[in-house]
């Protein structure tokens, strides 16, 4: 369906910096959980529900933007978090992991994605951590840094493989989800991942490697189904993506994307084309129908695969005049045309709210 701009709705965005249970602007979440971010979900210990009292937890009286400190393997990292206001403290909320692109950072991705007003209206928490591989700073430099994710076996935009001692970002993002769940009363069965460019590749990696942690993913300008095969980058490396459950996928890609080309590239940083990535997820999810094409707007077509295993589905929003951009955003970019015919933030949440992890 066509999604009208949230900027044309009357919404209150609570953006004050607040604290979880203290009088400072940073809430510290230290060593109260195991470093293995997958332990709870693997054991099937999901917080569930959405009504008040549904999960037996209680959220501090916070709303708006805050910084949550997350300790992983002895190092503490600040994580930008957005909490909608006006909800009961014991209501268990969904969580969206919102991952920035290469050379970006978490606070910037909060602005790019424009998920705050959707979170206010629909009632979910957004966590936007930052990568830990430093990249050449932007000009002018961003005070929150210029970072890349450690996508295993994939070079960064500076064309170098992640260093051997790079943070394990699959484990780190599981840790982020655990800490946010404990401190802000979010639902393990309704934890999702979206991301832009390199963040889209990272979200794809989470689905491939820890499908028990994410109920659905929504990469923007970055969907992969495993890294490109080093011997033939025109195809995915089969061994790199073998999820043990079907993962629902919605993705967006501009056909004029010059960074992650829609038709692929010979570069190990990107590789095979977008249609193949979508088709591979349709195969992994056991989809039996598709792709069915629906014209959404003059320059946007939705290609969908349905009748997939476990109630999953796979959708691609193909933007004929789109660049390497987040659909609908007003955040300034030099990466090509930003379509305003759809809003990725709206489409992403509409998709996410239809999916949750199965009970164990």
mmCIF file of N, CA, C and O in Angstrom, residues 26-35 37 66-81 95 97 127-130 167 171-184:
data_model
loop_
_atom_site.group_PDB
_atom_site.id
_atom_site.type_symbol
_atom_site.label_atom_id
_atom_site.label_comp_id
_atom_site.label_asym_id
_atom_site.label_seq_id
_atom_site.Cartn_x
_atom_site.Cartn_y
_atom_site.Cartn_z
ATOM 1 N N UNK A 26 23.361 9.098 31.014
ATOM 2 C CA UNK A 26 23.730 7.774 30.539
ATOM 3 C C UNK A 26 23.253 6.736 31.529
ATOM 4 O O UNK A 26 23.527 6.828 32.719
ATOM 5 N N UNK A 27 22.560 5.719 31.030
ATOM 6 C CA UNK A 27 22.139 4.612 31.873
ATOM 7 C C UNK A 27 23.111 3.471 31.668
ATOM 8 O O UNK A 27 23.312 3.016 30.562
ATOM 9 N N UNK A 28 23.740 2.981 32.734
ATOM 10 C CA UNK A 28 24.750 1.938 32.601
ATOM 11 C C UNK A 28 24.113 0.585 32.780
ATOM 12 O O UNK A 28 23.429 0.323 33.756
ATOM 13 N N UNK A 29 24.381 -0.313 31.796
ATOM 14 C CA UNK A 29 23.930 -1.698 31.889
ATOM 15 C C UNK A 29 25.169 -2.567 31.793
ATOM 16 O O UNK A 29 25.697 -2.795 30.729
ATOM 17 N N UNK A 30 25.644 -3.025 32.892
ATOM 18 C CA UNK A 30 26.950 -3.659 32.915
ATOM 19 C C UNK A 30 26.896 -5.162 32.805
ATOM 20 O O UNK A 30 26.277 -5.714 31.927
ATOM 21 N N UNK A 31 27.551 -5.852 33.744
ATOM 22 C CA UNK A 31 27.775 -7.282 33.596
ATOM 23 C C UNK A 31 26.672 -8.129 34.155
ATOM 24 O O UNK A 31 26.938 -9.191 34.716
ATOM 25 N N UNK A 32 25.423 -7.715 34.036
ATOM 26 C CA UNK A 32 24.336 -8.473 34.628
ATOM 27 C C UNK A 32 23.810 -9.540 33.687
ATOM 28 O O UNK A 32 22.871 -10.246 34.015
ATOM 29 N N UNK A 33 24.433 -9.691 32.477
ATOM 30 C CA UNK A 33 23.997 -10.748 31.576
ATOM 31 C C UNK A 33 25.222 -11.447 31.022
ATOM 32 O O UNK A 33 26.296 -10.874 30.926
ATOM 33 N N UNK A 34 25.074 -12.713 30.613
ATOM 34 C CA UNK A 34 26.203 -13.418 30.031
ATOM 35 C C UNK A 34 26.634 -12.778 28.732
ATOM 36 O O UNK A 34 25.835 -12.181 28.022
ATOM 37 N N UNK A 35 27.928 -12.909 28.403
ATOM 38 C CA UNK A 35 28.436 -12.346 27.146
ATOM 39 C C UNK A 35 27.828 -13.037 25.949
ATOM 40 O O UNK A 35 27.753 -12.467 24.869
ATOM 41 N N UNK A 37 25.234 -13.539 23.771
ATOM 42 C CA UNK A 37 23.968 -12.866 23.549
ATOM 43 C C UNK A 37 22.861 -13.800 23.150
ATOM 44 O O UNK A 37 21.696 -13.451 23.225
ATOM 45 N N UNK A 66 17.834 8.371 24.858
ATOM 46 C CA UNK A 66 18.739 8.138 25.964
ATOM 47 C C UNK A 66 19.945 7.357 25.468
ATOM 48 O O UNK A 66 19.943 6.828 24.354
ATOM 49 N N UNK A 67 20.972 7.315 26.278
ATOM 50 C CA UNK A 67 22.157 6.519 25.986
ATOM 51 C C UNK A 67 22.255 5.400 26.998
ATOM 52 O O UNK A 67 22.258 5.646 28.205
ATOM 53 N N UNK A 68 22.311 4.182 26.507
ATOM 54 C CA UNK A 68 22.412 3.003 27.360
ATOM 55 C C UNK A 68 23.809 2.423 27.192
ATOM 56 O O UNK A 68 24.220 2.103 26.075
ATOM 57 N N UNK A 69 24.567 2.307 28.273
ATOM 58 C CA UNK A 69 25.901 1.724 28.201
ATOM 59 C C UNK A 69 25.798 0.201 28.223
ATOM 60 O O UNK A 69 25.175 -0.370 29.122
ATOM 61 N N UNK A 70 26.426 -0.444 27.253
ATOM 62 C CA UNK A 70 26.381 -1.899 27.125
ATOM 63 C C UNK A 70 27.803 -2.429 27.214
ATOM 64 O O UNK A 70 28.671 -2.043 26.422
ATOM 65 N N UNK A 71 28.041 -3.319 28.182
ATOM 66 C CA UNK A 71 29.356 -3.913 28.356
ATOM 67 C C UNK A 71 29.401 -5.271 27.677
ATOM 68 O O UNK A 71 28.555 -6.140 27.918
ATOM 69 N N UNK A 72 30.394 -5.432 26.802
ATOM 70 C CA UNK A 72 30.570 -6.689 26.072
ATOM 71 C C UNK A 72 32.043 -7.053 26.083
ATOM 72 O O UNK A 72 32.893 -6.264 25.657
ATOM 73 N N UNK A 73 32.351 -8.230 26.630
ATOM 74 C CA UNK A 73 33.720 -8.721 26.707
ATOM 75 C C UNK A 73 34.666 -7.678 27.326
ATOM 76 O O UNK A 73 35.766 -7.429 26.838
ATOM 77 N N UNK A 74 34.198 -7.064 28.411
ATOM 78 C CA UNK A 74 35.024 -6.155 29.179
ATOM 79 C C UNK A 74 35.117 -4.738 28.669
ATOM 80 O O UNK A 74 35.781 -3.906 29.279
ATOM 81 N N UNK A 75 34.456 -4.437 27.550
ATOM 82 C CA UNK A 75 34.476 -3.084 26.989
ATOM 83 C C UNK A 75 33.055 -2.528 27.023
ATOM 84 O O UNK A 75 32.093 -3.228 26.706
ATOM 85 N N UNK A 76 32.932 -1.259 27.402
ATOM 86 C CA UNK A 76 31.620 -0.620 27.486
ATOM 87 C C UNK A 76 31.412 0.293 26.281
ATOM 88 O O UNK A 76 32.276 1.103 25.945
ATOM 89 N N UNK A 77 30.249 0.141 25.651
ATOM 90 C CA UNK A 77 29.912 0.902 24.451
ATOM 91 C C UNK A 77 28.617 1.684 24.686
ATOM 92 O O UNK A 77 27.645 1.126 25.212
ATOM 93 N N UNK A 78 28.574 2.974 24.285
ATOM 94 C CA UNK A 78 27.316 3.723 24.382
ATOM 95 C C UNK A 78 26.380 3.347 23.234
ATOM 96 O O UNK A 78 26.799 3.269 22.076
ATOM 97 N N UNK A 79 25.130 3.106 23.562
ATOM 98 C CA UNK A 79 24.131 2.735 22.557
ATOM 99 C C UNK A 79 22.992 3.747 22.603
ATOM 100 O O UNK A 79 22.382 3.969 23.654
ATOM 101 N N UNK A 80 22.709 4.366 21.463
ATOM 102 C CA UNK A 80 21.580 5.296 21.368
ATOM 103 C C UNK A 80 20.273 4.502 21.369
ATOM 104 O O UNK A 80 20.127 3.536 20.616
ATOM 105 N N UNK A 81 19.345 4.922 22.221
ATOM 106 C CA UNK A 81 18.064 4.227 22.359
ATOM 107 C C UNK A 81 16.954 5.262 22.352
ATOM 108 O O UNK A 81 17.109 6.371 22.880
ATOM 109 N N UNK A 95 11.222 -4.511 20.069
ATOM 110 C CA UNK A 95 12.514 -3.838 19.949
ATOM 111 C C UNK A 95 12.971 -3.898 18.496
ATOM 112 O O UNK A 95 12.968 -4.972 17.882
ATOM 113 N N UNK A 97 16.322 -3.168 16.328
ATOM 114 C CA UNK A 97 17.739 -2.828 16.192
ATOM 115 C C UNK A 97 17.908 -2.070 14.887
ATOM 116 O O UNK A 97 17.509 -2.562 13.821
ATOM 117 N N UNK A 127 16.814 0.713 19.196
ATOM 118 C CA UNK A 127 18.194 0.753 19.666
ATOM 119 C C UNK A 127 19.110 0.893 18.466
ATOM 120 O O UNK A 127 19.035 0.102 17.524
ATOM 121 N N UNK A 128 19.979 1.911 18.491
ATOM 122 C CA UNK A 128 20.875 2.191 17.371
ATOM 123 C C UNK A 128 22.322 2.190 17.870
ATOM 124 O O UNK A 128 22.900 3.240 18.137
ATOM 125 N N UNK A 129 22.921 1.007 17.991
ATOM 126 C CA UNK A 129 24.328 0.941 18.400
ATOM 127 C C UNK A 129 25.246 1.383 17.268
ATOM 128 O O UNK A 129 24.802 1.588 16.133
ATOM 129 N N UNK A 130 26.515 1.525 17.569
ATOM 130 C CA UNK A 130 27.516 1.875 16.561
ATOM 131 C C UNK A 130 28.488 0.723 16.361
ATOM 132 O O UNK A 130 28.765 -0.045 17.292
ATOM 133 N N UNK A 167 35.766 -6.520 17.118
ATOM 134 C CA UNK A 167 34.644 -6.972 17.944
ATOM 135 C C UNK A 167 33.743 -7.919 17.148
ATOM 136 O O UNK A 167 33.460 -7.674 15.976
ATOM 137 N N UNK A 171 27.747 -11.350 18.130
ATOM 138 C CA UNK A 171 27.595 -11.524 19.573
ATOM 139 C C UNK A 171 27.253 -10.200 20.256
ATOM 140 O O UNK A 171 26.416 -10.158 21.171
ATOM 141 N N UNK A 172 27.892 -9.106 19.826
ATOM 142 C CA UNK A 172 27.636 -7.805 20.451
ATOM 143 C C UNK A 172 26.179 -7.386 20.289
ATOM 144 O O UNK A 172 25.555 -6.917 21.253
ATOM 145 N N UNK A 173 25.620 -7.555 19.107
ATOM 146 C CA UNK A 173 24.232 -7.129 18.900
ATOM 147 C C UNK A 173 23.261 -8.012 19.685
ATOM 148 O O UNK A 173 22.216 -7.531 20.142
ATOM 149 N N UNK A 174 23.615 -9.276 19.875
ATOM 150 C CA UNK A 174 22.813 -10.095 20.775
ATOM 151 C C UNK A 174 22.868 -9.578 22.195
ATOM 152 O O UNK A 174 21.866 -9.559 22.918
ATOM 153 N N UNK A 175 24.037 -9.119 22.592
ATOM 154 C CA UNK A 175 24.204 -8.530 23.930
ATOM 155 C C UNK A 175 23.392 -7.250 24.073
ATOM 156 O O UNK A 175 22.740 -7.014 25.091
ATOM 157 N N UNK A 176 23.412 -6.405 23.034
ATOM 158 C CA UNK A 176 22.605 -5.183 23.054
ATOM 159 C C UNK A 176 21.137 -5.533 23.270
ATOM 160 O O UNK A 176 20.444 -4.933 24.105
ATOM 161 N N UNK A 177 20.643 -6.510 22.507
ATOM 162 C CA UNK A 177 19.236 -6.899 22.640
ATOM 163 C C UNK A 177 18.925 -7.374 24.054
ATOM 164 O O UNK A 177 17.866 -7.053 24.618
ATOM 165 N N UNK A 178 19.835 -8.143 24.665
ATOM 166 C CA UNK A 178 19.612 -8.635 26.021
ATOM 167 C C UNK A 178 19.564 -7.498 27.037
ATOM 168 O O UNK A 178 18.694 -7.460 27.912
ATOM 169 N N UNK A 179 20.505 -6.567 26.939
ATOM 170 C CA UNK A 179 20.559 -5.465 27.902
ATOM 171 C C UNK A 179 19.331 -4.568 27.769
ATOM 172 O O UNK A 179 18.711 -4.181 28.758
ATOM 173 N N UNK A 180 18.961 -4.248 26.523
ATOM 174 C CA UNK A 180 17.760 -3.423 26.323
ATOM 175 C C UNK A 180 16.531 -4.143 26.853
ATOM 176 O O UNK A 180 15.660 -3.544 27.500
ATOM 177 N N UNK A 181 16.448 -5.456 26.613
ATOM 178 C CA UNK A 181 15.308 -6.218 27.097
ATOM 179 C C UNK A 181 15.213 -6.170 28.615
ATOM 180 O O UNK A 181 14.139 -5.956 29.183
ATOM 181 N N UNK A 182 16.354 -6.345 29.282
ATOM 182 C CA UNK A 182 16.351 -6.330 30.743
ATOM 183 C C UNK A 182 15.998 -4.966 31.311
ATOM 184 O O UNK A 182 15.238 -4.851 32.269
ATOM 185 N N UNK A 183 16.577 -3.914 30.735
ATOM 186 C CA UNK A 183 16.431 -2.584 31.311
ATOM 187 C C UNK A 183 15.163 -1.869 30.871
ATOM 188 O O UNK A 183 14.649 -1.024 31.598
ATOM 189 N N UNK A 184 14.666 -2.197 29.674
ATOM 190 C CA UNK A 184 13.542 -1.432 29.134
ATOM 191 C C UNK A 184 12.335 -2.297 28.802
ATOM 192 O O UNK A 184 11.406 -1.840 28.147
#
